[in-house]
Coordinates of C-alpha atoms in Angstrom, one line a residue:
Chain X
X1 CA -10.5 1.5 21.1
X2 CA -12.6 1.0 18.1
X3 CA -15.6 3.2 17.5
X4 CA -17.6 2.7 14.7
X5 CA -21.0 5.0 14.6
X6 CA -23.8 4.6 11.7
X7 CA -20.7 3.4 9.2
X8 CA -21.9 3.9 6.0
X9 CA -19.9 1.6 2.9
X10 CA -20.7 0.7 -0.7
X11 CA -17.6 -0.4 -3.4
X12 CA -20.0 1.4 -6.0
X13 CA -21.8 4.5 -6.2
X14 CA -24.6 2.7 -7.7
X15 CA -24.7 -0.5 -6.1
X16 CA -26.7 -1.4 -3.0
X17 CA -24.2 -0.6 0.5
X18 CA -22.9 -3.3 1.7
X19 CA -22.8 -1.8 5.1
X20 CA -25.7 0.6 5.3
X21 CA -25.2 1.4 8.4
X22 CA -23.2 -0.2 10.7
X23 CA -22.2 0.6 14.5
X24 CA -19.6 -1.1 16.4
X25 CA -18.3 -0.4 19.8
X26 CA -15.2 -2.6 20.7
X27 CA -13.0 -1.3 24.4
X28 CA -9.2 -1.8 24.9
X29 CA -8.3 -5.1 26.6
X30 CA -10.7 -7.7 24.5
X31 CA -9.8 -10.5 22.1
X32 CA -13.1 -10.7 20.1
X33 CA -13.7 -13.1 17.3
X34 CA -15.1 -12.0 14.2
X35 CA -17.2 -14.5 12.2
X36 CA -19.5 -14.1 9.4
X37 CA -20.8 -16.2 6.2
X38 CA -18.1 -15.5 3.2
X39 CA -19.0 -12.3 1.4
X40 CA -20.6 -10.7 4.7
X41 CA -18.7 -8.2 4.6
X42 CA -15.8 -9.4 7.6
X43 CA -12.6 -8.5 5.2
X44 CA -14.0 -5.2 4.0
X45 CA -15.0 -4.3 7.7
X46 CA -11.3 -4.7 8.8
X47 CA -10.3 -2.6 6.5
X48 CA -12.4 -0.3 7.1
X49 CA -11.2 -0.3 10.5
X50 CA -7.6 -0.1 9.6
X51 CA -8.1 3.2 6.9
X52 CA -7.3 0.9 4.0
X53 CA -11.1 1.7 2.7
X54 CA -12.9 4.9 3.3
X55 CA -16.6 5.0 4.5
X56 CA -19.2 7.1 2.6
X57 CA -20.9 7.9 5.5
X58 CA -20.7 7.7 9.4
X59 CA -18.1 8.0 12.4
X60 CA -15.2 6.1 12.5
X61 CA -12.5 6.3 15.3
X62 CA -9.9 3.9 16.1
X63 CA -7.3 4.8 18.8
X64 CA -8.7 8.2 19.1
X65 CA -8.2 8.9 15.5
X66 CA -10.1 8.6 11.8
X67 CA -8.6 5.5 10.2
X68 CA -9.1 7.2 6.6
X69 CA -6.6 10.1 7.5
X70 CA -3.9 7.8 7.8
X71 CA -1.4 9.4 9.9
X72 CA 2.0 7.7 10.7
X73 CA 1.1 7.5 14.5
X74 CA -2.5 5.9 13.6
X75 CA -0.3 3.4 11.5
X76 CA 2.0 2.9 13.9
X77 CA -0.9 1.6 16.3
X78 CA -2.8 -0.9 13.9
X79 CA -1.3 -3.7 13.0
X80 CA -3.1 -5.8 9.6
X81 CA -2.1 -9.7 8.8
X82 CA -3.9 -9.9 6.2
X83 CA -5.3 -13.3 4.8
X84 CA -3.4 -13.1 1.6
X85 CA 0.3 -11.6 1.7
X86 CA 3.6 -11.6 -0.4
X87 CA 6.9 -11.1 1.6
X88 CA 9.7 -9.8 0.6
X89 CA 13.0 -12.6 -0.4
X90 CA 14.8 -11.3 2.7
X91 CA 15.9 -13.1 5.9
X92 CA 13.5 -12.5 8.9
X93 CA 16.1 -11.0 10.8
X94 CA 16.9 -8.0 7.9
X95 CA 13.1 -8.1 7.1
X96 CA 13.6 -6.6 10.9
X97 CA 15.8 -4.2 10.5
X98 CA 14.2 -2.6 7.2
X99 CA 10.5 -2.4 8.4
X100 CA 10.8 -2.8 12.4
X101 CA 13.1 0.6 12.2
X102 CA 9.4 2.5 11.1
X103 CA 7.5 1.4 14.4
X104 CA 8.6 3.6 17.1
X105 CA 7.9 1.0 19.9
X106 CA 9.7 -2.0 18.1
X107 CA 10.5 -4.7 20.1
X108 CA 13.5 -6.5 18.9
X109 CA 14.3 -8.6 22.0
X110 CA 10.7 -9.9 21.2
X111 CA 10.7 -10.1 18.0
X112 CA 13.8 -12.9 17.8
X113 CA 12.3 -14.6 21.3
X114 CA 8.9 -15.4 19.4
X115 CA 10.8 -16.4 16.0
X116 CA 12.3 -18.9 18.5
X117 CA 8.5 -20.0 20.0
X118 CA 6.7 -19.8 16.8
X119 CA 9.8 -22.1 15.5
X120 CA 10.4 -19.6 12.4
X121 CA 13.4 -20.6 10.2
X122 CA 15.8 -17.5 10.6
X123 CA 18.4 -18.0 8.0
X124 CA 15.5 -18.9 5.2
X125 CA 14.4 -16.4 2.9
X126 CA 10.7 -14.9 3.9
X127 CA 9.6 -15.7 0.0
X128 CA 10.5 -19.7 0.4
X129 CA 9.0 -20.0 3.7
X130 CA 5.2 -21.8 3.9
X131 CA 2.2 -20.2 4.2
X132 CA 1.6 -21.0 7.7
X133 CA 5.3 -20.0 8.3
X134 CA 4.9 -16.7 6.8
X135 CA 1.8 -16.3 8.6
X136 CA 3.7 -17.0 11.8
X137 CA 6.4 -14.9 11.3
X138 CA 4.3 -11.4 10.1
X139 CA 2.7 -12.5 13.3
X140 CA 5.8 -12.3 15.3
X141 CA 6.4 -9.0 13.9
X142 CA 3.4 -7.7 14.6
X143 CA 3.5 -8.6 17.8
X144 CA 7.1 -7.1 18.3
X145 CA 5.6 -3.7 16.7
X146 CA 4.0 -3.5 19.9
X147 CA 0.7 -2.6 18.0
X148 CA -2.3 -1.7 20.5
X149 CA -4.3 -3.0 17.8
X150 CA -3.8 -6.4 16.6
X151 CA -6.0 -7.0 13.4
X152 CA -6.3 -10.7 12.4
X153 CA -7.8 -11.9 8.9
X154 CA -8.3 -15.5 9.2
X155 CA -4.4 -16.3 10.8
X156 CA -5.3 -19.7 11.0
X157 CA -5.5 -20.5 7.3
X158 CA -2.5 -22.4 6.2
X159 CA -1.8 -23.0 9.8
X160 CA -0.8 -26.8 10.6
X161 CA -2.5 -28.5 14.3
X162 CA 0.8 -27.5 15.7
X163 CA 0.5 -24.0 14.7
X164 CA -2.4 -23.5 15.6
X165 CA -1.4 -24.2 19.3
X166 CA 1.7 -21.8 19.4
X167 CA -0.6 -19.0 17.7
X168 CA -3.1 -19.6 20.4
X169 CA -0.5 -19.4 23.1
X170 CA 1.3 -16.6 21.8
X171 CA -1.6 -14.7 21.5
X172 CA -2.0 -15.4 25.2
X173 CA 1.0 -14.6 26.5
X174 CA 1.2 -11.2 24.2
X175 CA -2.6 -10.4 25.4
X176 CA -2.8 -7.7 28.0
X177 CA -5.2 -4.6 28.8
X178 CA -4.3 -2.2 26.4
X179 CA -4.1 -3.9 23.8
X180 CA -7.0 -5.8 21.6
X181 CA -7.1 -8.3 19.3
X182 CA -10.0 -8.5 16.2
X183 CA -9.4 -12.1 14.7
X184 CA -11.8 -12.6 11.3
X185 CA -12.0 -16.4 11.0
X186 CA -14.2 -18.8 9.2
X187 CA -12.6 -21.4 11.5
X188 CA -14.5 -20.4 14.5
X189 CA -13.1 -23.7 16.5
X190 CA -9.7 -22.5 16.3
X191 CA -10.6 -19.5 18.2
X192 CA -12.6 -21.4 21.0
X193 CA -11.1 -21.2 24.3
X194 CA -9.2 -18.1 23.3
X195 CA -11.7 -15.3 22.8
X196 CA -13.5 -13.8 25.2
X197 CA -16.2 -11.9 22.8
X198 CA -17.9 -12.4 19.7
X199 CA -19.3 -10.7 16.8
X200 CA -21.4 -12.0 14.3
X201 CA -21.5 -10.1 10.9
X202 CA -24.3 -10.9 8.4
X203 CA -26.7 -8.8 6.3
X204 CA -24.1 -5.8 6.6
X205 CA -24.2 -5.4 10.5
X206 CA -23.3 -7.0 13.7
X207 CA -26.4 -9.4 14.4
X208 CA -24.9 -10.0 17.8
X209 CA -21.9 -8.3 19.4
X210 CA -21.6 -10.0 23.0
X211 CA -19.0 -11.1 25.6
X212 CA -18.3 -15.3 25.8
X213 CA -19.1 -14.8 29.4
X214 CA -22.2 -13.1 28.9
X215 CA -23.7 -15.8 25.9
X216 CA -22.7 -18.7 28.5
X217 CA -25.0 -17.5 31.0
X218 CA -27.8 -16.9 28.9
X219 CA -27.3 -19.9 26.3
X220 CA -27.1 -23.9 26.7
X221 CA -26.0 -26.4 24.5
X222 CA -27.0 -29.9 24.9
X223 CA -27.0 -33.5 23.3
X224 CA -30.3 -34.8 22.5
X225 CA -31.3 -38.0 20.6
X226 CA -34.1 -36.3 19.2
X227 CA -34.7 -32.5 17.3
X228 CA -37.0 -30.2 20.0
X229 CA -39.0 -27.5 18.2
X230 CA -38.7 -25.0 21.1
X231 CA -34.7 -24.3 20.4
X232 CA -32.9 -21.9 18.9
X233 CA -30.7 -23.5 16.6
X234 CA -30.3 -27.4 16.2
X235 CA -27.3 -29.1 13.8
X236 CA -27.0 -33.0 12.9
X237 CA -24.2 -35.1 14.4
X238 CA -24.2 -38.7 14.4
X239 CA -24.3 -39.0 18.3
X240 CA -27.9 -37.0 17.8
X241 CA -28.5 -33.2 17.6
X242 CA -26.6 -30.4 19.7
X243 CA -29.1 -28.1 20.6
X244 CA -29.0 -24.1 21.6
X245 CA -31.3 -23.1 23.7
X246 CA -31.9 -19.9 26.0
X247 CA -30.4 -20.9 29.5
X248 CA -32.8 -22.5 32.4
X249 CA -31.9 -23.3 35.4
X250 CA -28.2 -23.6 36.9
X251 CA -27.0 -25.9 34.6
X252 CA -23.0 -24.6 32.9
X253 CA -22.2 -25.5 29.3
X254 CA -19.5 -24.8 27.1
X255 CA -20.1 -22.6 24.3
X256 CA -19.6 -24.2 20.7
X257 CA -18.6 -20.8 18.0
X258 CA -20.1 -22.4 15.1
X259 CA -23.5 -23.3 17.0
X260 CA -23.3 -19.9 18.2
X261 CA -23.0 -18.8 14.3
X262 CA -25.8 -21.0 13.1
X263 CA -27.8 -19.8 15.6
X264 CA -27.5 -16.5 14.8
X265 CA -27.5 -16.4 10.7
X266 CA -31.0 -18.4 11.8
X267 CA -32.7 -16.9 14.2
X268 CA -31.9 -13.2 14.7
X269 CA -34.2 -12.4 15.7
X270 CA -34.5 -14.5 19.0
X271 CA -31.1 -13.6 19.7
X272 CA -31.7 -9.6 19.4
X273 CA -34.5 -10.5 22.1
X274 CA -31.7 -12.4 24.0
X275 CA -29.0 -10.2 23.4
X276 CA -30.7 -7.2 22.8
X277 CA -27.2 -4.6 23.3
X278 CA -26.9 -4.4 19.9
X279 CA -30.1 -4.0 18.6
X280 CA -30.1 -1.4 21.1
Chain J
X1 CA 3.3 13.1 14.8
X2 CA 3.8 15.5 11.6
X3 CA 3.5 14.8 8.4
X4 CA 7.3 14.4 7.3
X5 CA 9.5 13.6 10.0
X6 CA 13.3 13.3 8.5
X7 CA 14.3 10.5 10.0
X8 CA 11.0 8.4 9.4
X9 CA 11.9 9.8 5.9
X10 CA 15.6 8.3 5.6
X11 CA 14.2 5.1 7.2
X12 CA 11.7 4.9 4.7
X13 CA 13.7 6.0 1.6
X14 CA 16.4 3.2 2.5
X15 CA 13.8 0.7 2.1
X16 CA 12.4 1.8 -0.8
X17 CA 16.4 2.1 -2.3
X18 CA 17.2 -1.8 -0.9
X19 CA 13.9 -2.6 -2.3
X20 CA 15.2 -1.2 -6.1
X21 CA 18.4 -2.1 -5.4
X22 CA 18.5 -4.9 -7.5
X23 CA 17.1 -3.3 -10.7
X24 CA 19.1 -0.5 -9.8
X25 CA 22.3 -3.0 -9.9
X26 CA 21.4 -3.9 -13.9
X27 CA 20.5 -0.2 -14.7
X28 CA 24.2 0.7 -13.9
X29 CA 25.5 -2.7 -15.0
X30 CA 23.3 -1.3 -18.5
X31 CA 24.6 2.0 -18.2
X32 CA 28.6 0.3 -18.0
X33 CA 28.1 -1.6 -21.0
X34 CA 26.3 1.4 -23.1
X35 CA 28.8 3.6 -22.5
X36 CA 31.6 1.4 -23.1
X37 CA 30.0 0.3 -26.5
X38 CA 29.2 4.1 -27.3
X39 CA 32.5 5.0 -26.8
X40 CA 33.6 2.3 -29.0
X41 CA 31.4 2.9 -31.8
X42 CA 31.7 6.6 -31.7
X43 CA 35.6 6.2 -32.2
X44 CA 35.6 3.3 -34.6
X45 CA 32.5 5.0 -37.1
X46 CA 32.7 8.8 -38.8
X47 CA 30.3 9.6 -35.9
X48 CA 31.6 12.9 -34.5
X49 CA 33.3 12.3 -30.9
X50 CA 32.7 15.0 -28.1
X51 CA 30.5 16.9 -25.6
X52 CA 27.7 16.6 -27.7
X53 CA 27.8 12.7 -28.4
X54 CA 28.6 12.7 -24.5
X55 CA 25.6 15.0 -23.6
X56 CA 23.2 12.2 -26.1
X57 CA 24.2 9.1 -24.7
X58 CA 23.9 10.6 -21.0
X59 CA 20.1 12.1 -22.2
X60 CA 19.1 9.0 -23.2
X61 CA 20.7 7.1 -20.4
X62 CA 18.7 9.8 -17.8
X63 CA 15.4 10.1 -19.4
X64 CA 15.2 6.0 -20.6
X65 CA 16.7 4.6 -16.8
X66 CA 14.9 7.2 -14.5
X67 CA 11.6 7.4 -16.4
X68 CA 11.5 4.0 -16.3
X69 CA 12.4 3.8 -12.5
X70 CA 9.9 6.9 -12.2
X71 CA 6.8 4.9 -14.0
X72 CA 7.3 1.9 -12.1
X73 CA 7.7 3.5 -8.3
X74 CA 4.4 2.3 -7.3
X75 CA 4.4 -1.0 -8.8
X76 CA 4.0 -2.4 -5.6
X77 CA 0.9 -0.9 -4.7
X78 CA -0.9 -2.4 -7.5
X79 CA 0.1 -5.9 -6.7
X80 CA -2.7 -7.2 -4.0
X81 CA -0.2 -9.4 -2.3
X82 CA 1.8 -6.4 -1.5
X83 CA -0.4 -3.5 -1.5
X84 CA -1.8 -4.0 2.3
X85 CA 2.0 -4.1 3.4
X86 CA 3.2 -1.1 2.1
X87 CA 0.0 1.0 3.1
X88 CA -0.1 -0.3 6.5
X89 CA 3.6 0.9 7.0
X90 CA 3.6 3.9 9.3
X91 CA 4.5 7.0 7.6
X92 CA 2.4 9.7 6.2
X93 CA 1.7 9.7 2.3
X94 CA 3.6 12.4 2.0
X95 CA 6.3 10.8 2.7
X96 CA 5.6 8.1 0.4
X97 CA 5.3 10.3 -2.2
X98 CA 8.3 11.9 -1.3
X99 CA 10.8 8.8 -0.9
X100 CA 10.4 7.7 -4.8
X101 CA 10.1 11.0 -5.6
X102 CA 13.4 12.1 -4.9
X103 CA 14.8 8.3 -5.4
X104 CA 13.7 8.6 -8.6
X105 CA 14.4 12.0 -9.4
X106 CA 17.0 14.6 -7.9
X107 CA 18.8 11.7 -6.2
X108 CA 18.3 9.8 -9.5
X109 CA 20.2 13.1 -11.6
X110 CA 22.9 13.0 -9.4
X111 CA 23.4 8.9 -9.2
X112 CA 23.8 9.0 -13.3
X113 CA 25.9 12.0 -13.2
X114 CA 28.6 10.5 -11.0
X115 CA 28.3 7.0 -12.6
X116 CA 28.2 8.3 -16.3
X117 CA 31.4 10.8 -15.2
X118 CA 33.4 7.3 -14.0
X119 CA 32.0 5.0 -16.8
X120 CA 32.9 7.9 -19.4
X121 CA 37.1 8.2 -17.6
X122 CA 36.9 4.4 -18.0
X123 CA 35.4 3.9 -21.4
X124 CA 38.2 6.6 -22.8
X125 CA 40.4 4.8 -20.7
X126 CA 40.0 1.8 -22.8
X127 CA 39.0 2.8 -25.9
X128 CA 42.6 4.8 -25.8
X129 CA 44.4 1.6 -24.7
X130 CA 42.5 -0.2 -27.7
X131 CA 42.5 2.3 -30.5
X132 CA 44.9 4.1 -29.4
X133 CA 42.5 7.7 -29.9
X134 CA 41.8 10.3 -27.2
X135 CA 38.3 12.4 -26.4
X136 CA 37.6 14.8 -24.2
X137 CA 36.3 13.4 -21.1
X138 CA 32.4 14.6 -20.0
X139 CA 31.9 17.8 -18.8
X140 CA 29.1 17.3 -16.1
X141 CA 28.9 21.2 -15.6
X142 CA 28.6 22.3 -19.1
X143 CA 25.5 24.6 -20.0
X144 CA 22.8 22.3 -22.0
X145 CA 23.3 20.0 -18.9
X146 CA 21.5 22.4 -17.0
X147 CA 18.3 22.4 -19.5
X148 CA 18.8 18.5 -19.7
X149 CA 18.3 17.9 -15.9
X150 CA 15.6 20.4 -16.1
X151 CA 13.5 18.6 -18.8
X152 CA 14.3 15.3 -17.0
X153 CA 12.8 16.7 -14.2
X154 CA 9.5 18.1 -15.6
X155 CA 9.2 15.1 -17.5
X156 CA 10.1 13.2 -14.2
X157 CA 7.1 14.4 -12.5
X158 CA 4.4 13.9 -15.6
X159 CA 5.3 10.4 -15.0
X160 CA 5.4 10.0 -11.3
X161 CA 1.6 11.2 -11.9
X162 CA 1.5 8.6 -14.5
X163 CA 2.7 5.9 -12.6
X164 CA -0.1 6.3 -9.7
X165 CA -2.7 7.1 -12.1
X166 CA -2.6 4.4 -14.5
X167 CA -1.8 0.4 -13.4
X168 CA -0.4 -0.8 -16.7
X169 CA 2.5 0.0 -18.6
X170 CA 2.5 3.4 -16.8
X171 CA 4.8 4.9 -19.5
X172 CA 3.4 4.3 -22.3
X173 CA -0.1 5.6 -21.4
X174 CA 1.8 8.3 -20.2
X175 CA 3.6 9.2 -23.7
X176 CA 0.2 8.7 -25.3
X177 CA -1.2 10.6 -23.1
X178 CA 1.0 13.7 -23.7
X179 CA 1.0 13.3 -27.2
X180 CA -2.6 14.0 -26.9
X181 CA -2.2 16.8 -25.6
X182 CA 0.0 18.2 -27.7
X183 CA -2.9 17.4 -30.3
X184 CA -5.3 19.0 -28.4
X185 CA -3.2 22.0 -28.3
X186 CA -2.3 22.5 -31.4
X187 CA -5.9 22.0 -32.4
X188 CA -6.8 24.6 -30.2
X189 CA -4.2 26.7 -31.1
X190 CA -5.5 26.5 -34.7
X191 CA -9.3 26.6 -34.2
X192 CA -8.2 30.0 -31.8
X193 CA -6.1 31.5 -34.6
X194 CA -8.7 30.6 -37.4
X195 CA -11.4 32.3 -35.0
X196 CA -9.4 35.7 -34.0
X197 CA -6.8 36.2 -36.7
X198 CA -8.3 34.7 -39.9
X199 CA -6.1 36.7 -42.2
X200 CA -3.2 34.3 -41.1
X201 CA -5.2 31.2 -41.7
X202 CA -6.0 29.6 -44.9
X203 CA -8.6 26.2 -45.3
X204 CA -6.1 24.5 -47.3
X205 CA -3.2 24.9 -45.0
X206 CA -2.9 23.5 -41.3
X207 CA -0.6 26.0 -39.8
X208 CA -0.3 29.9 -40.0
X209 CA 0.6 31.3 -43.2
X210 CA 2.5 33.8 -41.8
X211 CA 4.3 34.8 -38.2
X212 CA 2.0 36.6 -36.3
X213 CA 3.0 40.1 -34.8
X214 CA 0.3 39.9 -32.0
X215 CA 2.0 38.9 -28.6
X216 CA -0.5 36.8 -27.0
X217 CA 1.2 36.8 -24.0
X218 CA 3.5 39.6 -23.4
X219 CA 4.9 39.4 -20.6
X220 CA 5.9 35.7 -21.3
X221 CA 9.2 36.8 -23.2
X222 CA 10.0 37.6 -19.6
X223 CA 12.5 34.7 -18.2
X224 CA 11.1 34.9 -14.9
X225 CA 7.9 34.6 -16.0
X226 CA 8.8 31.2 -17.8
X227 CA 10.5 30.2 -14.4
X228 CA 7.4 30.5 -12.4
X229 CA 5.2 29.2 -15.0
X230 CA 6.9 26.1 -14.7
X231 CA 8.0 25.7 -11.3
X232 CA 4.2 26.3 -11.1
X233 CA 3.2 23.3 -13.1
X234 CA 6.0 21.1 -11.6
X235 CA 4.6 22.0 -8.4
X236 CA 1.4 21.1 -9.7
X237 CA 2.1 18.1 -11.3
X238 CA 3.5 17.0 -7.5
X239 CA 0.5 17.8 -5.9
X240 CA -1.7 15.5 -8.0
X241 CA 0.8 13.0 -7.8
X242 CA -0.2 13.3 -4.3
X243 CA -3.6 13.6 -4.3
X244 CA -3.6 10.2 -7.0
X245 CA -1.8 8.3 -4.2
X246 CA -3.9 9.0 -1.3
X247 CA -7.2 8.5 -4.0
X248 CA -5.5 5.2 -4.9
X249 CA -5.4 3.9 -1.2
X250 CA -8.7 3.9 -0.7

């Protein structure tokens, strides 16, 4: 689905790249979680992947075609909520009619059912709603678009506990083989329990790019009382440290994102001796 | 998919018009009220009534209303908030280009034509019922309409290339703009003339001193000629229009 080979991308000639060279490999079918310290890069790699910036160098094919051509039926395939966003002071249901009419596979039916779930006010003009609310709704429309792509920059911001929920279970229910979702967050425990891969972005490439399946069986977490030298990655609570180690024994734990993040902004290179697929 | 597809096209141009719609809605509310108040004045004052009063007001309504429209097209794509929405929307950039092109533009022409014919029958209307005088009504088909749409249309497309190129006050750069090159041309046009036919020239004179008999350009005094030559640049001016927009995306 997404194919990124040796990506190269700099916002000045001049400048150093931000992404020197970058490859990225992501099938249909996988809701992957995209985290990444601020300024890594995360925003600029989305768009990169959805043709709204061009690489300087590289191969870059999403759904069999170059992002930076643009064509309608590339468009029509890619669907961005970006983090920031100004909607138009129409109702949801005209906001519909106007844009929903360009998407060749839009789902109306689905569109009003998941306004209903997502508890979107449909007489209310898009411009007065919330932030989470308009978050929601372009959401819901992208959803109905029937986008095989789903591209996510941090859709949790603005989101209430509530929200958060329905966004998780929507993204669920709307989840199925052909289709993938790329969420960017900085909130990497609203995405646990709903992603099953996850990319780590730092020093402008993917430090670790590896299924949730895959890190549980090679990674545990523990409490200890005391800070081991021998781990991976520690962090201070106040019922004593949680720990990251590589994986002995039998023993199942439950993977914690932002461990997983400080791990890996701390010891790469551990985890490219760990995880070694995409150093590879 | 191609490139332009009609109906992705239409869908897209009825957006971009319900989009407009509202300052669309003033400009004609504007348009109403100017030519009421023309019509007025021009009877009431010793200015002389007619086609050619007519033909003024309507130039000025055309070029002020759809240069204006024209230089603000893409407003939307410089605003951050919006600029991801619009680009994301699946149609080719040609026919993004295309849809405010001819909203703004042909489609444009023909919008004022109809709405200046029925504000003009209306504005008579009253100004006889007032004043109790009698004009003739506007004559959307008389000749110097002809060279008027043209030169709307030229100047139409030197500021849809404007509007993409420049984020600010699109218009006024692009006046400035073409006043400099005016400059530049007449510059040129002297340094050339000082440089190949100094007897013509003088130091303490800007222009010629007399009309040269050299043809530069010969077969320019053909019409046809002048046709191509500026269906040329027009075409021209599209294309970079284009070109600016798909630069701008990235």
């Amino acid at each position: 689905m997404i194919d990124l080979e040796s990506i190269a991308f700099a916002y000045t000639r001049k400048g150093s790249p931000l992404f020197p060279n970058l490859s990225l490999h992501l099938p249909a079918g996988t809701l992957c979680g995209l985290l990444g310290a601020n300024g890594a890069g995360k925003s600029t790699l989305l768009r990169l992947i959805s043709g709204l910036s061009f690489p300087v160098g590289g191969r870059c094919r999403v759904l069999g075609h170059e992002p930076c051509r643009r064509a309608p039926e590339f468009l029509a395939g890619v669907f961005l909520l970006p983090e920031e966003f100004q909607l138009p002071a129409v109702e949801a249901g005209t906001y519909a009619v106007r844009f929903g009419s360009l998407y060749p596979r839009f789902d109306e039916a689905l569109f009003q059912r998941l306004l209903g779930e997502l508890q979107i006010p449909r007489q209310q003009k898009l411009g007065t709603l919330s932030l989470g609310q308009k978050k929601k709704f372009l959401l819901a429309f992208g959803l109905a678009t029937q986008a095989r792509l789903m591209i996510l920059d941090e859709p949790t911001n603005g989101l209430d506990i509530a929200s958060k929920s329905q966004f998780r279970r929507v993204l669920i229910d709307q989840f199925h083989p052909e289709r993938s979702f790329l969420i960017s967050t900085h909130q990497a425990h609203d995405l646990q329990g709903l992603i099953d891969s996850v990319m780590v972005l730092a020093q402008g490439e993917i430090l670790l790019h590896e299924t949730v399946e895959t890190m549980e069986s090679r990674l545990q977490v523990t409490l200890e009382s005391t800070e081991p030298r021998d781990a991976l990655y520690t962090e201070k609570t106040l019922e004593g440290f949680k720990v990251v180690r590589p994986r002995r024994g039998m023993q199942e734990s439950r993977l914690d994102l932002e461990l997983v993040f400080g791990m890996v902004t701390s010891a790469a290179a551990q985890v490219r001796e760990l995880f070694p697929r995409v150093a590879a | 998919m191609n490139a332009v597809s009609l109906r992705r096209l239409a869908r897209l141009m009825r957006n971009d018009l319900l989009s407009a719609a509202r300052p669309a809605l003033y400009g004609t509310a504007s348009l109403f009220g100017l030519t009421v108040i023309s019509c007025v004045l021009i009877h009431t004052t010793r200015i002389p009534s007619g086609p050619v009063a007519d033909l003024v007001i309507f130039g000025m309504c055309l070029i002020g209303g759809g240069l204006g429209m024209a230089s603000m097209a893409f407003q939307g794509m410089r605003r951050p908030l919006e600029r991801n929405r619009y680009l994301m929307l699946p149609v080719s950039n040609l026919e993004r280009i295309l849809s405010r092109y001819l909203l703004t533009g042909p489609l444009f022409v023909v919008y004022a034509v109809v709405a200046f014919v029925l504000f003009d029958q209306v504005a008579k209307l009253l100004v006889a019922l007032w004043l109790d005088r009698s004009s003739p009504l506007f004559n959307p088909f008389a000749p110097p309409m002809k060279w008027l749409v043209f030169s709307y249309l030229l100047a139409h497309a030197v500021t849809l290339v404007g509007a993409l190129c420049f984020r600010r006050h699109a218009l006024l750069k692009t006046i400035l703009f073409l006043l400099l090159v005016i400059l530049v041309q007449i510059l040129v046009e002297n340094v050339t003339g000082r440089i190949f036919f100094p007897g013509d020239y003088t130091w303490s004179q800007f222009g010629s001193i007399r009309t040269s008999n050299v043809e530069l350009i010969p077969w320019f005094a053909a019409s046809w000629m002048n046709f191509i030559l500026v269906a040329g640049l027009y075409t021209w001016l599209l294309y970079v229009a284009y070109q600016c927009l798909r630069d701008h995306e990235a």
